[in-house]
PDB file of C-alpha atoms in Angstrom:
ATOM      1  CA  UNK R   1     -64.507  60.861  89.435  1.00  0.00           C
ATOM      2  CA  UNK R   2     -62.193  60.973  86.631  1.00  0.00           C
ATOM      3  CA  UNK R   3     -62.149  63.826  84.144  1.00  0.00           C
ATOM      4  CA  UNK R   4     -60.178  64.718  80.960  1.00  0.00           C
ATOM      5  CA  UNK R   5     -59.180  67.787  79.446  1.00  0.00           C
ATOM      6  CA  UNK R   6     -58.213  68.497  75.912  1.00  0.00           C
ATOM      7  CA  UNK R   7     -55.961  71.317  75.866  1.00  0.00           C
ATOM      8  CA  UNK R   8     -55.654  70.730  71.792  1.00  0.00           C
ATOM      9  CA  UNK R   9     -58.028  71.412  69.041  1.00  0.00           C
ATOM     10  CA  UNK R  10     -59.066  68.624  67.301  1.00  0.00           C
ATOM     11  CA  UNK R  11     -57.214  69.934  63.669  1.00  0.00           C
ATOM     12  CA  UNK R  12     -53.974  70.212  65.606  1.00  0.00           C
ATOM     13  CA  UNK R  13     -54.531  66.651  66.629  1.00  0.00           C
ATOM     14  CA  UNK R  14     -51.626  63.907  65.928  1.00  0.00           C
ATOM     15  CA  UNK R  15     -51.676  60.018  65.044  1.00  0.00           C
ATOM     16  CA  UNK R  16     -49.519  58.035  66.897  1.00  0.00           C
ATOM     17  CA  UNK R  17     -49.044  55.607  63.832  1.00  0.00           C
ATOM     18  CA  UNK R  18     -45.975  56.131  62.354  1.00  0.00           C
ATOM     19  CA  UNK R  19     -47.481  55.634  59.041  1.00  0.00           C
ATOM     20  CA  UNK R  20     -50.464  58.343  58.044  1.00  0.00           C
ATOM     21  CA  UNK R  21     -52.409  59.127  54.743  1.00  0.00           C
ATOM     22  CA  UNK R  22     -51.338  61.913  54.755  1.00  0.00           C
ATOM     23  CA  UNK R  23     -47.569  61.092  54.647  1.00  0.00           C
ATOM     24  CA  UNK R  24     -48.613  58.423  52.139  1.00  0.00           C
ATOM     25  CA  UNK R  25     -49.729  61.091  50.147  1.00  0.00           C
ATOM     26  CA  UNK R  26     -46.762  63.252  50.722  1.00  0.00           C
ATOM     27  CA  UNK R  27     -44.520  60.068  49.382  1.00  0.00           C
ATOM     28  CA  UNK R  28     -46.702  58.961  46.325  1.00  0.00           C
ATOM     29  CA  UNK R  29     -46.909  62.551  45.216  1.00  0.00           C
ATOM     30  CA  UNK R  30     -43.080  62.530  44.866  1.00  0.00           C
ATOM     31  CA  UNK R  31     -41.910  58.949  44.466  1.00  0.00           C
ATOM     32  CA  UNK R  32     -44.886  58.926  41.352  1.00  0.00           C
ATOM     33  CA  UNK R  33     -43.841  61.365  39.140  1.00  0.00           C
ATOM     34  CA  UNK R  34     -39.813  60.330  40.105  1.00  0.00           C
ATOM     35  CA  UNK R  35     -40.838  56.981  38.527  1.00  0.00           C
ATOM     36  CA  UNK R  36     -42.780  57.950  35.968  1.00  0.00           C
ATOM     37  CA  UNK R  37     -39.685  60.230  35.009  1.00  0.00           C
ATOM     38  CA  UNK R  38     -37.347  57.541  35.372  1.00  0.00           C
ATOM     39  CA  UNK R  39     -39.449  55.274  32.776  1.00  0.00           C
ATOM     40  CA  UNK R  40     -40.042  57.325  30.801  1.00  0.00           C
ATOM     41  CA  UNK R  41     -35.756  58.246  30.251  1.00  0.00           C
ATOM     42  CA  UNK R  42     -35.449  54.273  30.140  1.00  0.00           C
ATOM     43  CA  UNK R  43     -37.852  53.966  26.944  1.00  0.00           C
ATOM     44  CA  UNK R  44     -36.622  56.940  25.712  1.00  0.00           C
ATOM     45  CA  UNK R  45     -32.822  55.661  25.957  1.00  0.00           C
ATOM     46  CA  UNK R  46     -33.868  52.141  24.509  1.00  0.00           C
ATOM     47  CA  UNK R  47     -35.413  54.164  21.565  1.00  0.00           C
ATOM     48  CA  UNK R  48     -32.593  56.041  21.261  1.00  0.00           C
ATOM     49  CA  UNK R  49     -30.500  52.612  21.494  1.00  0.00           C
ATOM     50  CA  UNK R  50     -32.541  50.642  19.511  1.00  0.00           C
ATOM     51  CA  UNK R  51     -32.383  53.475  16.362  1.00  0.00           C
ATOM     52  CA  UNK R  52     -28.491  53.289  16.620  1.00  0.00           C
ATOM     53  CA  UNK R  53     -28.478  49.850  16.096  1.00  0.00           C
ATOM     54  CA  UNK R  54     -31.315  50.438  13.563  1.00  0.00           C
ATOM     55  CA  UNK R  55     -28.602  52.797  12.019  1.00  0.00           C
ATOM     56  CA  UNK R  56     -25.705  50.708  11.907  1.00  0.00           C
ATOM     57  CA  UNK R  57     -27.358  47.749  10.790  1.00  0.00           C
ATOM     58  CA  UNK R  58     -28.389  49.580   7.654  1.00  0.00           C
ATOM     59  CA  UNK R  59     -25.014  51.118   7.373  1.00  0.00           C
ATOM     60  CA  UNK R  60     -23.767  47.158   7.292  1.00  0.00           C
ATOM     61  CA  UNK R  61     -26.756  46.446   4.921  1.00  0.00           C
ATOM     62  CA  UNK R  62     -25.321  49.183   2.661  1.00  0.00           C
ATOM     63  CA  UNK R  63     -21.768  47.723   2.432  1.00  0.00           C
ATOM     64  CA  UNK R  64     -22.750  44.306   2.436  1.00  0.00           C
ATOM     65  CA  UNK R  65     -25.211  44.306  -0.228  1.00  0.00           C
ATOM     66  CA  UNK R  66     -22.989  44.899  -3.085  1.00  0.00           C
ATOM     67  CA  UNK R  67     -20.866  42.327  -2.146  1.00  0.00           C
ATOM     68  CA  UNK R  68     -24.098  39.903  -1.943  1.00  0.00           C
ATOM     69  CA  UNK R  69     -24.964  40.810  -5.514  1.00  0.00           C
ATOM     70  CA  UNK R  70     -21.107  40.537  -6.641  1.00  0.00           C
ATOM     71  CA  UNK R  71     -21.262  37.014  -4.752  1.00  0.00           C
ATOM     72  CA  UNK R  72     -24.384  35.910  -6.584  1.00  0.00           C
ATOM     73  CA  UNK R  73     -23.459  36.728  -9.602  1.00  0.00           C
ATOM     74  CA  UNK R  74     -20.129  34.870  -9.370  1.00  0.00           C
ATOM     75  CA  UNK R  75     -22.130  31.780  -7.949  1.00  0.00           C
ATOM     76  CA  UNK R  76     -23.888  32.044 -11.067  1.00  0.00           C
ATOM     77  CA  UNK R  77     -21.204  32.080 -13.387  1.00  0.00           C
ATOM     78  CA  UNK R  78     -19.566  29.248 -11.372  1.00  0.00           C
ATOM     79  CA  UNK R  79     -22.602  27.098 -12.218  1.00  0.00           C
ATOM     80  CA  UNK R  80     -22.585  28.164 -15.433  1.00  0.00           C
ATOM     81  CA  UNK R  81     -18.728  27.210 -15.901  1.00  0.00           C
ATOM     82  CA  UNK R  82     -19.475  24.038 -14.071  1.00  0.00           C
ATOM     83  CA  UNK R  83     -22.231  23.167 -16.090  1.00  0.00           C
ATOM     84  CA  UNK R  84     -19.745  23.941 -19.317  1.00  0.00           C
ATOM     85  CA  UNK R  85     -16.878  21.684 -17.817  1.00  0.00           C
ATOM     86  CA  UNK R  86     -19.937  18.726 -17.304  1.00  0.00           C
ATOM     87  CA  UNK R  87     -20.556  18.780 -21.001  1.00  0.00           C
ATOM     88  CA  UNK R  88     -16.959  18.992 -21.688  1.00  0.00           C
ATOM     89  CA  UNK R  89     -15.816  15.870 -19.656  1.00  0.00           C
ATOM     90  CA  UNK R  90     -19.664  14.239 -20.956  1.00  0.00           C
ATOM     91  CA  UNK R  91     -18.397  14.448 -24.788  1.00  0.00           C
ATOM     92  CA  UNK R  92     -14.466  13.539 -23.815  1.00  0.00           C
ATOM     93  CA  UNK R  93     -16.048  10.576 -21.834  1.00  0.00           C
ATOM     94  CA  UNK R  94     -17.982   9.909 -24.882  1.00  0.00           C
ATOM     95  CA  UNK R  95     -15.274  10.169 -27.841  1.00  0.00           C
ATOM     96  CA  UNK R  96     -13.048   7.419 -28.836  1.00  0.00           C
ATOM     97  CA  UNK R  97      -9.375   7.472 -29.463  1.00  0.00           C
ATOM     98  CA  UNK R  98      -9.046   7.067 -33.261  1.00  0.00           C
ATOM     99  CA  UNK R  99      -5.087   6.383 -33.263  1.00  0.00           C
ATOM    100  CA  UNK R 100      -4.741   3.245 -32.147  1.00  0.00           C
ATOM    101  CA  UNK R 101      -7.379   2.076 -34.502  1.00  0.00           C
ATOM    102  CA  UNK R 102      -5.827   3.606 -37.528  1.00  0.00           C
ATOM    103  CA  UNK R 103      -2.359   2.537 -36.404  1.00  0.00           C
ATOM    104  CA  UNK R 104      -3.472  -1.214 -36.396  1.00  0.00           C
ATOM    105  CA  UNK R 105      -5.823  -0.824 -39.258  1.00  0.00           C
ATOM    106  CA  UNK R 106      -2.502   0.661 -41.651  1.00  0.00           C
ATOM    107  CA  UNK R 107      -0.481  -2.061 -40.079  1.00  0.00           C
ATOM    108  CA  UNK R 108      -2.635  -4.862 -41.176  1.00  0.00           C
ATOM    109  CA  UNK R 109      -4.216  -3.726 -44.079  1.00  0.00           C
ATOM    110  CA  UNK R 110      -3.294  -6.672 -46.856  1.00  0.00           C
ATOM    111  CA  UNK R 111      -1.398  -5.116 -49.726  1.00  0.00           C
ATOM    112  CA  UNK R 112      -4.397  -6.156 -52.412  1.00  0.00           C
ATOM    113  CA  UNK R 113      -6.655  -4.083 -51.055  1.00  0.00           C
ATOM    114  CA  UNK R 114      -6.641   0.184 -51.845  1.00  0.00           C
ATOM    115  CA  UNK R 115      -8.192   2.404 -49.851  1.00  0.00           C
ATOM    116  CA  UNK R 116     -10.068   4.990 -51.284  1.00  0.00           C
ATOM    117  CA  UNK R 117     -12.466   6.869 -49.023  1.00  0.00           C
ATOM    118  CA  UNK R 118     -12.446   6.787 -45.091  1.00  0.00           C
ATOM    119  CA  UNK R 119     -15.561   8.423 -43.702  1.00  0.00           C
ATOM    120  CA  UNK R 120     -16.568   8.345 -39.408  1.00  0.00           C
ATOM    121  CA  UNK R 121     -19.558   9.996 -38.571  1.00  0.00           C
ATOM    122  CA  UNK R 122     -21.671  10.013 -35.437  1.00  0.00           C
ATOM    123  CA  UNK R 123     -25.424  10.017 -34.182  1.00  0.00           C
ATOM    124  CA  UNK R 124     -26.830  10.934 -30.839  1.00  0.00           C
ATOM    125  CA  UNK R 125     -29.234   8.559 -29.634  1.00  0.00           C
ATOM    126  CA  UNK R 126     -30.801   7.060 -26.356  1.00  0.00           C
ATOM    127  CA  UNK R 127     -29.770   4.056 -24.984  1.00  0.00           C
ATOM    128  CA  UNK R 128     -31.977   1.174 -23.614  1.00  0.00           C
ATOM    129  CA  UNK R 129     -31.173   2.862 -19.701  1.00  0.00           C
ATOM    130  CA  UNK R 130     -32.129   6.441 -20.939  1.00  0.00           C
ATOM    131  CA  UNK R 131     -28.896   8.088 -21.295  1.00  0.00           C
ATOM    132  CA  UNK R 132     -28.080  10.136 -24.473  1.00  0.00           C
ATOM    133  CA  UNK R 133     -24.566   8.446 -26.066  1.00  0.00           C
ATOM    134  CA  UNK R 134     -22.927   8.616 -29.500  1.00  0.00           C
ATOM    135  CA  UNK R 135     -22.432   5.972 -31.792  1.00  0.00           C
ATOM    136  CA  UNK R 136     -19.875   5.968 -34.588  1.00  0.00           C
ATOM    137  CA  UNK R 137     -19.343   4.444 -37.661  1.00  0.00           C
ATOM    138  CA  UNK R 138     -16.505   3.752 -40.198  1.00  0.00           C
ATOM    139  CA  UNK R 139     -17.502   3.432 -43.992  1.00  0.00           C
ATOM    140  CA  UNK R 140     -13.969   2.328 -45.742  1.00  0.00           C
ATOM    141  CA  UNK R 141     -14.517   2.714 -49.941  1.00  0.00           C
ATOM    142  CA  UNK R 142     -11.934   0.815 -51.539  1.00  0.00           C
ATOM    143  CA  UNK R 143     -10.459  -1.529 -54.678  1.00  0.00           C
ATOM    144  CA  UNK R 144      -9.627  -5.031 -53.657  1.00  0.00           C
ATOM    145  CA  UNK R 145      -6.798  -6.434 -56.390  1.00  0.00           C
ATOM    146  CA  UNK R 146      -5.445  -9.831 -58.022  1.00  0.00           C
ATOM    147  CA  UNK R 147      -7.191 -13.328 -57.585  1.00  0.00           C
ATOM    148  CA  UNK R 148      -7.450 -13.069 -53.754  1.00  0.00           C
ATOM    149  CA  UNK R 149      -9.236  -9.475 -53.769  1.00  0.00           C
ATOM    150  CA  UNK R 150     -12.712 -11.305 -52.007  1.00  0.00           C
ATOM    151  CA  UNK R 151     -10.131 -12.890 -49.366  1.00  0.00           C
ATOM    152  CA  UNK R 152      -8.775  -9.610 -48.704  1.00  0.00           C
ATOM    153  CA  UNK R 153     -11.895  -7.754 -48.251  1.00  0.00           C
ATOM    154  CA  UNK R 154     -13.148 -10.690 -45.987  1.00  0.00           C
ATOM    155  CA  UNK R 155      -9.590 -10.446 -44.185  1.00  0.00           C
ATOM    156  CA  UNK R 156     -10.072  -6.713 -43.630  1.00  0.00           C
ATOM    157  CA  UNK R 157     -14.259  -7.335 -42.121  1.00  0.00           C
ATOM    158  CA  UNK R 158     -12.186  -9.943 -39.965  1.00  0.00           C
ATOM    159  CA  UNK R 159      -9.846  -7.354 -38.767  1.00  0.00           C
ATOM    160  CA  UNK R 160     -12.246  -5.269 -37.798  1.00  0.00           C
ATOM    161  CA  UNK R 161     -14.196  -7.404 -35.747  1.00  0.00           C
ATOM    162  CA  UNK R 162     -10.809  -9.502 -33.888  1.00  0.00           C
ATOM    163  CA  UNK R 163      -8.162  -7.153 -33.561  1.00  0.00           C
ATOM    164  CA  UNK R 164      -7.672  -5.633 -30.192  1.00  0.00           C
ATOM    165  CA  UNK R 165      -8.036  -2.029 -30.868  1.00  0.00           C
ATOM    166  CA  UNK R 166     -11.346  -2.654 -32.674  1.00  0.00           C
ATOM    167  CA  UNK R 167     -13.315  -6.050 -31.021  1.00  0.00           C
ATOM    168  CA  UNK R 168     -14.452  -4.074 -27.654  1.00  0.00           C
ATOM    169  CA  UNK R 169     -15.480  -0.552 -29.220  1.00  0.00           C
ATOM    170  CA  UNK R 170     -16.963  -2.175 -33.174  1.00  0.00           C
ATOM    171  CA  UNK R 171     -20.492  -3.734 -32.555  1.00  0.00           C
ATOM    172  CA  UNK R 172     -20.936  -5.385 -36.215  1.00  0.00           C
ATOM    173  CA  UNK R 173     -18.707  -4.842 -39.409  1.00  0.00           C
ATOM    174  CA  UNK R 174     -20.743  -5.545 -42.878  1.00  0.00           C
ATOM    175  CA  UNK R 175     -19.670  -5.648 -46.674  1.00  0.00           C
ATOM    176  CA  UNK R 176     -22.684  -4.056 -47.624  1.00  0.00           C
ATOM    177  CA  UNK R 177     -21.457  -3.598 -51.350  1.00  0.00           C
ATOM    178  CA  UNK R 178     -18.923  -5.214 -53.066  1.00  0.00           C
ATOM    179  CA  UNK R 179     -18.588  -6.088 -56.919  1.00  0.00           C
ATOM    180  CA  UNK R 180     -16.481  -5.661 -60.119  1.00  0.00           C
ATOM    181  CA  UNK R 181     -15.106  -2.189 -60.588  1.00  0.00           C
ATOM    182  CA  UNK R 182     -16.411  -0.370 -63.700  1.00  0.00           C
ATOM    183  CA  UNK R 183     -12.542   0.597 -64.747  1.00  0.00           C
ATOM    184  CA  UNK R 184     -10.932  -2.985 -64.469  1.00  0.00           C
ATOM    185  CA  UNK R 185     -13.252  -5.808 -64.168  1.00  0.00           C
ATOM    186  CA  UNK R 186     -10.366  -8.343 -62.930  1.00  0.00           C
ATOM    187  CA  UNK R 187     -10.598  -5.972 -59.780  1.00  0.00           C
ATOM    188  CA  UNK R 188     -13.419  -5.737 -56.975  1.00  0.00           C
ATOM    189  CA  UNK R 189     -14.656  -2.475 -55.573  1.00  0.00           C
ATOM    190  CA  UNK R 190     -15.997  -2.747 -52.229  1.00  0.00           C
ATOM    191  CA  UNK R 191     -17.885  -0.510 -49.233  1.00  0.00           C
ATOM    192  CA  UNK R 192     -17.379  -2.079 -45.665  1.00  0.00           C
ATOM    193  CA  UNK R 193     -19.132  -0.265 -42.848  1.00  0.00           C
ATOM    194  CA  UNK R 194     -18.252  -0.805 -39.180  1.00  0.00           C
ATOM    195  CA  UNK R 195     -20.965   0.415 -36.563  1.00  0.00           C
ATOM    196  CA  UNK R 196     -19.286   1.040 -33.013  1.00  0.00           C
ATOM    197  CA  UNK R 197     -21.000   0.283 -29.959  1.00  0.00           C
ATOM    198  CA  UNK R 198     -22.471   3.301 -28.175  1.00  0.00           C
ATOM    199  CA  UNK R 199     -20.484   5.841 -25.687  1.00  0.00           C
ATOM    200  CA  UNK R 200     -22.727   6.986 -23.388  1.00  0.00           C
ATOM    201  CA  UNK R 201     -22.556  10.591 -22.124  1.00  0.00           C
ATOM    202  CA  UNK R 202     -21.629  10.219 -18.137  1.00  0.00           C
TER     203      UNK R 202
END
């Protein structure tokens, strides 16, 4: 017959696993609040972290946005100038270089005729592609002399139309008044008008 003895009370009683709930216990009560400590100081440092950068990226803001506003505002004077110097090189595109015409027109002007009046002006229109140009015209006023005077005139309208500093800029040249002058009827008085072709603005 076998018998057994415990010479231990039952509360003074050991498990031989090495792992118990009550160590388990023992652990979580420490290692919990250790971690819970520990994550808490990590979102505490990012906060911290997070409202330096916060800090220095408005200090950057600060310096930076003057300088924005200073840059805008020269962008928008740059557009401004640019848009000046675009209707500056539009209207030099668009103008005509007079001296050559008068130098040929005082070379070959016939000696009968008198010049009197020399008037250009200028209208802005549209032309058949929509673009805005200028046209130009030249009204001469003058006194056309001696038996030949209706030659002359017709000589000058000729001119105007042939010569190379007028044929590829004058669209039509007309005598649109011509008669005996009041003063000296052996003389002619006569208006010619020469419409140029039109300079676009580009």
């Amino acid at each position: 017959m076998n018998l057994r003895a415990d010479l231990i009370f039952a509360n003074e009683q050991r498990s031989a696993s090495m792992v118990s709930m009550r160590s388990i216990t023992r652990v979580a009560s420490i290692v919990g609040p250790a971690a819970a400590a520990i994550l808490i100081a990590f979102i505490v440092m990012n906060a911290i972290a997070l409202a330096g950068r916060v800090k220095t990226a408005n200090k950057e803001w600060m310096s930076v946005e003057p300088r924005k506003e200073q840059a805008l505002k020269v962008l928008h004077a740059g557009k401004i100038n640019d848009g000046i110097l675009a209707e500056i090189e539009a209207w030099k595109h668009s103008s005509t270089d007079w001296s050559p015409q008068l130098t040929s027109l005082q070379k070959s002007i016939n000696p009968n005729i008198q010049i009197r009046s020399m008037r250009i002006s200028q209208v802005l229109n549209q032309t058949d592609k929509g673009f805005t140009a200028r046209t130009f015209s030249m009204t001469l006023s003058g006194t056309a002399v001696g038996g030949e005077a209706e030659e002359a005139v017709e000589g000058l309208q000729k001119h105007f139309i042939e010569d190379d500093a007028f044929k590829e800029l004058v669209a039509s040249a007309k005598i649109p008044s011509y008669g005996a002058d009041p003063d000296n009827k052996a003389n002619r008085v006569f208006e010619l008008e020469c419409e140029y072709n039109p300079s676009a603005f580009e």
